[in-house]
Amino acid sequence: LTTAMEDVQETVTALGTEIPVGPGGESAGEIIGIALGDQLWDEFSSTTYNNIKSKFNTLTNKTGKTVPFFYCIGNHDHDNNGTSDYTSENAFVNNFGPTNYSFDMGNAHIIVMDNVIYTGSGSGTISYNTGFTQAQIDWLNADIAKVTGKSNKIVVLCVHVALSKSSGGDAGTQNAVMGALKNNFKNVHVFSGHDHVNNNNLYKGWNALSGRSIYEHTLQAFCGYWWMADISSTTGCPAGYGVFNFDNDD
């Protein structure tokens, strides 16, 4: 992770200078980072949490301020000694924060949700389904109701498991989430991880208010052997990460 974050730091420093962020070469505005899950890889000690957070906290913008990182929970962030989905998330919540939350970034409304439903019994074995609970759907609808001017906003849903690749879960709950987004926002994008490959998926027929399809961006693994050994993607993509510029509603 140290080596990977050094690369990210070079990119952040170059934004708006060597790397333009707009058609006129505009300087970058506010910069944030979003980690799409599996930060821990089944290591739940306080030492591991502190080590991971310290690595992410080294990233600074061109003014020297720390770039805030937001975290999404992955299957390897669920404690497999937990006896329920709720208890398996306790350590993550205590160290990184909630598993379902939202915030605004300019004209973008960003939503982070947990789509890993842990089904283990505390035996130390990873077991889970993918999807959303009814409680999460209710929370999402309440969150959307509070967003002003949403018909002219872009929404970004951040999850761990790609919606296009999820299995073992309830397709109805996934459709409910996608439907709530497309029916309320001008454009809808989804950021996901988990798969260790880069992939782009357009959900034809699932159109946002602009008429554009929901667009999912799946980003490959970011660190460890997948980074240093250059074996991160079976598609042939080099190790990397996504850099996205939010420009008004696009």
Coordinates of C-alpha atoms in Angstrom, one line a residue:
L1 CA 0.0 0.0 0.0
T2 CA 2.9 2.3 0.7
T3 CA 4.2 2.0 -2.9
A4 CA 0.7 2.4 -4.3
M5 CA 0.0 5.6 -2.3
E6 CA 3.2 7.1 -3.5
D7 CA 1.9 6.7 -7.0
V8 CA -1.5 8.3 -6.0
Q9 CA 0.3 11.2 -4.4
E10 CA 2.2 11.9 -7.7
T11 CA -1.2 11.9 -9.5
V12 CA -2.9 14.2 -7.0
T13 CA 0.0 16.6 -7.2
A14 CA -0.2 16.7 -11.0
L15 CA -3.9 17.3 -11.1
G16 CA -4.7 20.6 -12.8
T17 CA -1.0 21.1 -13.8
E18 CA 0.5 18.2 -15.8
I19 CA -2.9 16.5 -15.7
P20 CA -5.8 18.8 -16.9
V21 CA -9.1 18.3 -15.2
G22 CA -11.2 20.2 -17.8
P23 CA -11.2 21.2 -21.5
G24 CA -9.5 24.5 -20.6
G25 CA -6.9 22.8 -18.4
E26 CA -8.6 24.1 -15.2
S27 CA -7.0 23.4 -11.9
A28 CA -8.5 20.7 -9.8
G29 CA -11.1 21.6 -7.2
E30 CA -11.7 19.7 -4.1
I31 CA -10.1 16.2 -4.2
I32 CA -11.3 13.2 -2.2
G33 CA -10.4 9.5 -2.2
I34 CA -12.8 6.6 -2.0
A35 CA -11.6 3.1 -1.1
L36 CA -14.0 0.5 -2.5
G37 CA -13.6 -2.3 0.1
D38 CA -11.2 -5.1 1.2
Q39 CA -8.9 -2.7 3.0
L40 CA -8.1 -5.3 5.7
W41 CA -7.9 -8.7 4.0
D42 CA -9.3 -10.5 7.1
E43 CA -6.8 -8.9 9.5
F44 CA -8.8 -7.2 12.3
S45 CA -6.2 -6.2 14.9
S46 CA -5.9 -2.5 16.0
T47 CA -2.4 -2.5 14.6
T48 CA -3.8 -3.4 11.2
Y49 CA -6.5 -0.7 11.3
N50 CA -4.0 1.9 12.4
N51 CA -1.5 0.9 9.7
I52 CA -4.1 1.1 7.0
K53 CA -5.5 4.5 8.1
S54 CA -2.0 5.9 8.4
K55 CA -1.2 5.0 4.8
F56 CA -4.3 6.7 3.5
N57 CA -3.7 9.7 5.7
T58 CA -0.4 10.5 4.0
L59 CA -2.1 11.8 0.9
T60 CA -2.0 15.6 0.6
N61 CA -3.3 18.1 -2.0
K62 CA -1.2 20.9 -3.6
T63 CA -1.8 23.1 -0.6
G64 CA -0.5 20.5 1.8
K65 CA -3.9 19.6 3.3
T66 CA -4.7 16.0 3.9
V67 CA -7.0 14.5 1.2
P68 CA -10.0 13.0 2.9
F69 CA -10.6 9.3 2.3
F70 CA -14.0 7.6 2.5
Y71 CA -14.3 3.9 3.0
C72 CA -16.7 1.2 1.6
I73 CA -16.8 -2.1 3.4
G74 CA -15.9 -5.3 1.5
N75 CA -16.2 -9.0 2.2
H76 CA -12.7 -9.2 3.7
D77 CA -13.6 -6.3 6.0
H78 CA -16.4 -8.4 7.7
D79 CA -15.0 -10.1 10.7
N80 CA -15.5 -13.8 10.0
N81 CA -15.6 -14.4 13.8
G82 CA -18.9 -12.4 13.9
T83 CA -22.1 -14.3 14.6
S84 CA -24.3 -12.0 12.4
D85 CA -24.0 -9.5 9.7
Y86 CA -24.2 -6.8 12.3
T87 CA -21.5 -8.1 14.6
S88 CA -19.2 -8.8 11.7
E89 CA -19.1 -5.1 10.9
N90 CA -18.4 -3.8 14.4
A91 CA -14.7 -3.5 14.1
F92 CA -14.9 -1.8 10.7
V93 CA -17.5 0.7 12.0
N94 CA -15.5 1.5 15.1
N95 CA -12.4 2.2 13.0
F96 CA -13.6 3.6 9.7
G97 CA -17.2 4.8 10.3
P98 CA -20.6 3.8 9.1
T99 CA -21.2 1.3 6.3
N100 CA -24.1 3.2 4.7
Y101 CA -23.8 7.0 4.4
S102 CA -23.8 9.8 1.8
F103 CA -22.4 13.3 1.2
D104 CA -22.3 16.0 -1.5
M105 CA -19.4 16.9 -3.7
G106 CA -20.2 19.9 -5.7
N107 CA -23.2 18.9 -7.8
A108 CA -22.7 15.2 -7.1
H109 CA -24.5 13.3 -4.5
I110 CA -22.3 10.4 -3.4
I111 CA -23.8 7.3 -1.6
V112 CA -21.7 4.6 0.0
M113 CA -23.6 1.3 0.7
D114 CA -22.7 -2.1 2.0
N115 CA -23.8 -4.8 -0.5
V116 CA -22.1 -7.7 1.3
I117 CA -24.5 -9.6 3.5
Y118 CA -22.4 -11.8 5.9
T119 CA -23.9 -15.2 6.6
G120 CA -21.2 -16.7 8.7
S121 CA -21.7 -18.2 12.2
G122 CA -18.5 -17.1 13.8
S123 CA -16.5 -20.1 12.7
G124 CA -13.8 -18.0 11.1
T125 CA -14.9 -19.0 7.6
I126 CA -15.9 -16.3 5.1
S127 CA -19.5 -16.7 4.0
Y128 CA -21.7 -14.1 2.5
N129 CA -24.4 -13.2 -0.1
T130 CA -24.6 -10.0 -2.1
G131 CA -27.5 -7.5 -2.2
F132 CA -29.2 -5.1 0.1
T133 CA -31.6 -5.4 3.1
Q134 CA -35.0 -3.7 3.3
A135 CA -33.6 -1.5 6.0
Q136 CA -30.9 -0.2 3.6
I137 CA -33.5 0.4 0.9
D138 CA -35.6 2.4 3.4
W139 CA -32.5 4.4 4.5
L140 CA -31.7 5.1 0.8
N141 CA -35.2 6.4 0.0
A142 CA -35.1 8.6 3.1
D143 CA -31.6 9.9 2.0
I144 CA -32.8 10.7 -1.5
A145 CA -35.8 12.5 -0.2
K146 CA -33.6 15.0 1.5
V147 CA -31.5 15.9 -1.6
T148 CA -32.5 19.2 -3.1
G149 CA -32.4 19.7 -6.8
K150 CA -31.7 16.1 -7.4
S151 CA -33.2 16.0 -10.9
N152 CA -30.2 18.1 -12.0
K153 CA -27.6 16.3 -10.1
I154 CA -25.3 13.3 -10.7
V155 CA -25.4 10.5 -8.2
V156 CA -22.5 8.1 -7.6
L157 CA -23.2 4.8 -5.8
C158 CA -20.1 3.2 -4.2
V159 CA -20.4 -0.5 -3.4
H160 CA -17.8 -3.3 -3.0
V161 CA -19.2 -6.1 -5.2
A162 CA -20.0 -5.0 -8.8
L163 CA -23.8 -4.9 -9.4
S164 CA -23.1 -6.7 -12.7
K165 CA -21.3 -9.5 -11.0
S166 CA -23.2 -10.0 -7.8
S167 CA -24.5 -13.5 -7.1
G168 CA -26.3 -15.3 -4.3
G169 CA -28.2 -12.2 -3.4
D170 CA -31.7 -10.9 -3.9
A171 CA -31.9 -9.3 -7.4
G172 CA -35.1 -7.6 -6.3
T173 CA -33.2 -5.5 -3.7
Q174 CA -30.6 -4.5 -6.2
N175 CA -33.2 -3.5 -8.7
A176 CA -34.9 -1.4 -5.9
V177 CA -31.7 0.5 -5.3
M178 CA -31.0 1.1 -9.0
G179 CA -34.6 2.1 -9.6
A180 CA -34.5 4.7 -6.8
L181 CA -31.4 6.2 -8.3
K182 CA -32.4 6.4 -11.9
N183 CA -35.9 7.7 -11.1
N184 CA -34.5 10.7 -9.1
F185 CA -31.2 11.8 -10.6
K186 CA -30.1 13.2 -13.9
N187 CA -27.2 10.8 -14.3
V188 CA -26.2 7.7 -12.3
H189 CA -22.7 6.2 -12.0
V190 CA -21.7 3.2 -9.8
F191 CA -18.2 2.6 -8.5
S192 CA -17.3 -1.0 -7.4
G193 CA -14.3 -3.1 -6.7
H194 CA -13.9 -6.8 -5.6
D195 CA -13.3 -8.4 -9.0
H196 CA -9.5 -7.6 -9.4
V197 CA -10.2 -6.5 -13.0
N198 CA -11.3 -3.3 -14.7
N199 CA -14.7 -3.4 -16.2
N200 CA -17.3 -0.9 -17.5
N201 CA -20.9 -1.9 -17.7
L202 CA -23.9 0.1 -19.1
Y203 CA -27.3 -1.0 -17.8
K204 CA -29.3 -0.7 -21.0
G205 CA -32.9 0.1 -20.2
W206 CA -32.1 1.5 -16.8
N207 CA -32.0 5.1 -17.8
A208 CA -31.6 8.1 -15.5
L209 CA -33.6 11.3 -16.0
S210 CA -31.1 12.5 -18.7
G211 CA -31.9 9.3 -20.8
R212 CA -28.4 7.9 -20.2
S213 CA -28.0 4.4 -18.9
I214 CA -26.7 3.7 -15.4
Y215 CA -22.9 3.4 -15.9
E216 CA -20.9 1.1 -13.6
H217 CA -17.1 1.4 -13.3
T218 CA -15.4 -1.6 -11.7
L219 CA -11.9 -0.9 -10.5
Q220 CA -9.3 -3.6 -10.0
A221 CA -7.2 -4.3 -6.8
F222 CA -5.0 -1.5 -5.7
C223 CA -2.2 -2.8 -3.5
G224 CA -0.2 -5.8 -2.3
Y225 CA 1.1 -8.4 -4.7
W226 CA -1.5 -7.2 -7.3
W227 CA 0.3 -3.9 -7.4
M228 CA 4.0 -4.8 -7.0
A229 CA 4.0 -8.1 -9.0
D230 CA 2.0 -6.5 -11.9
I231 CA -0.5 -9.4 -11.9
S232 CA -3.4 -7.3 -10.9
S233 CA -5.7 -7.9 -13.9
T234 CA -6.3 -10.9 -16.1
T235 CA -7.6 -8.4 -18.7
G236 CA -4.0 -7.1 -19.3
C237 CA -4.7 -3.7 -17.7
P238 CA -1.7 -2.3 -15.7
A239 CA -2.1 -1.8 -12.0
G240 CA -3.9 1.4 -11.3
Y241 CA -6.9 3.2 -9.9
G242 CA -9.6 5.5 -11.2
V243 CA -9.4 9.3 -11.4
F244 CA -12.8 10.9 -12.0
N245 CA -13.7 14.5 -12.5
F246 CA -17.2 15.6 -11.5
D247 CA -18.2 18.5 -13.8
N248 CA -21.7 19.8 -12.9
D249 CA -24.0 17.0 -13.7
D250 CA -21.6 14.8 -15.6

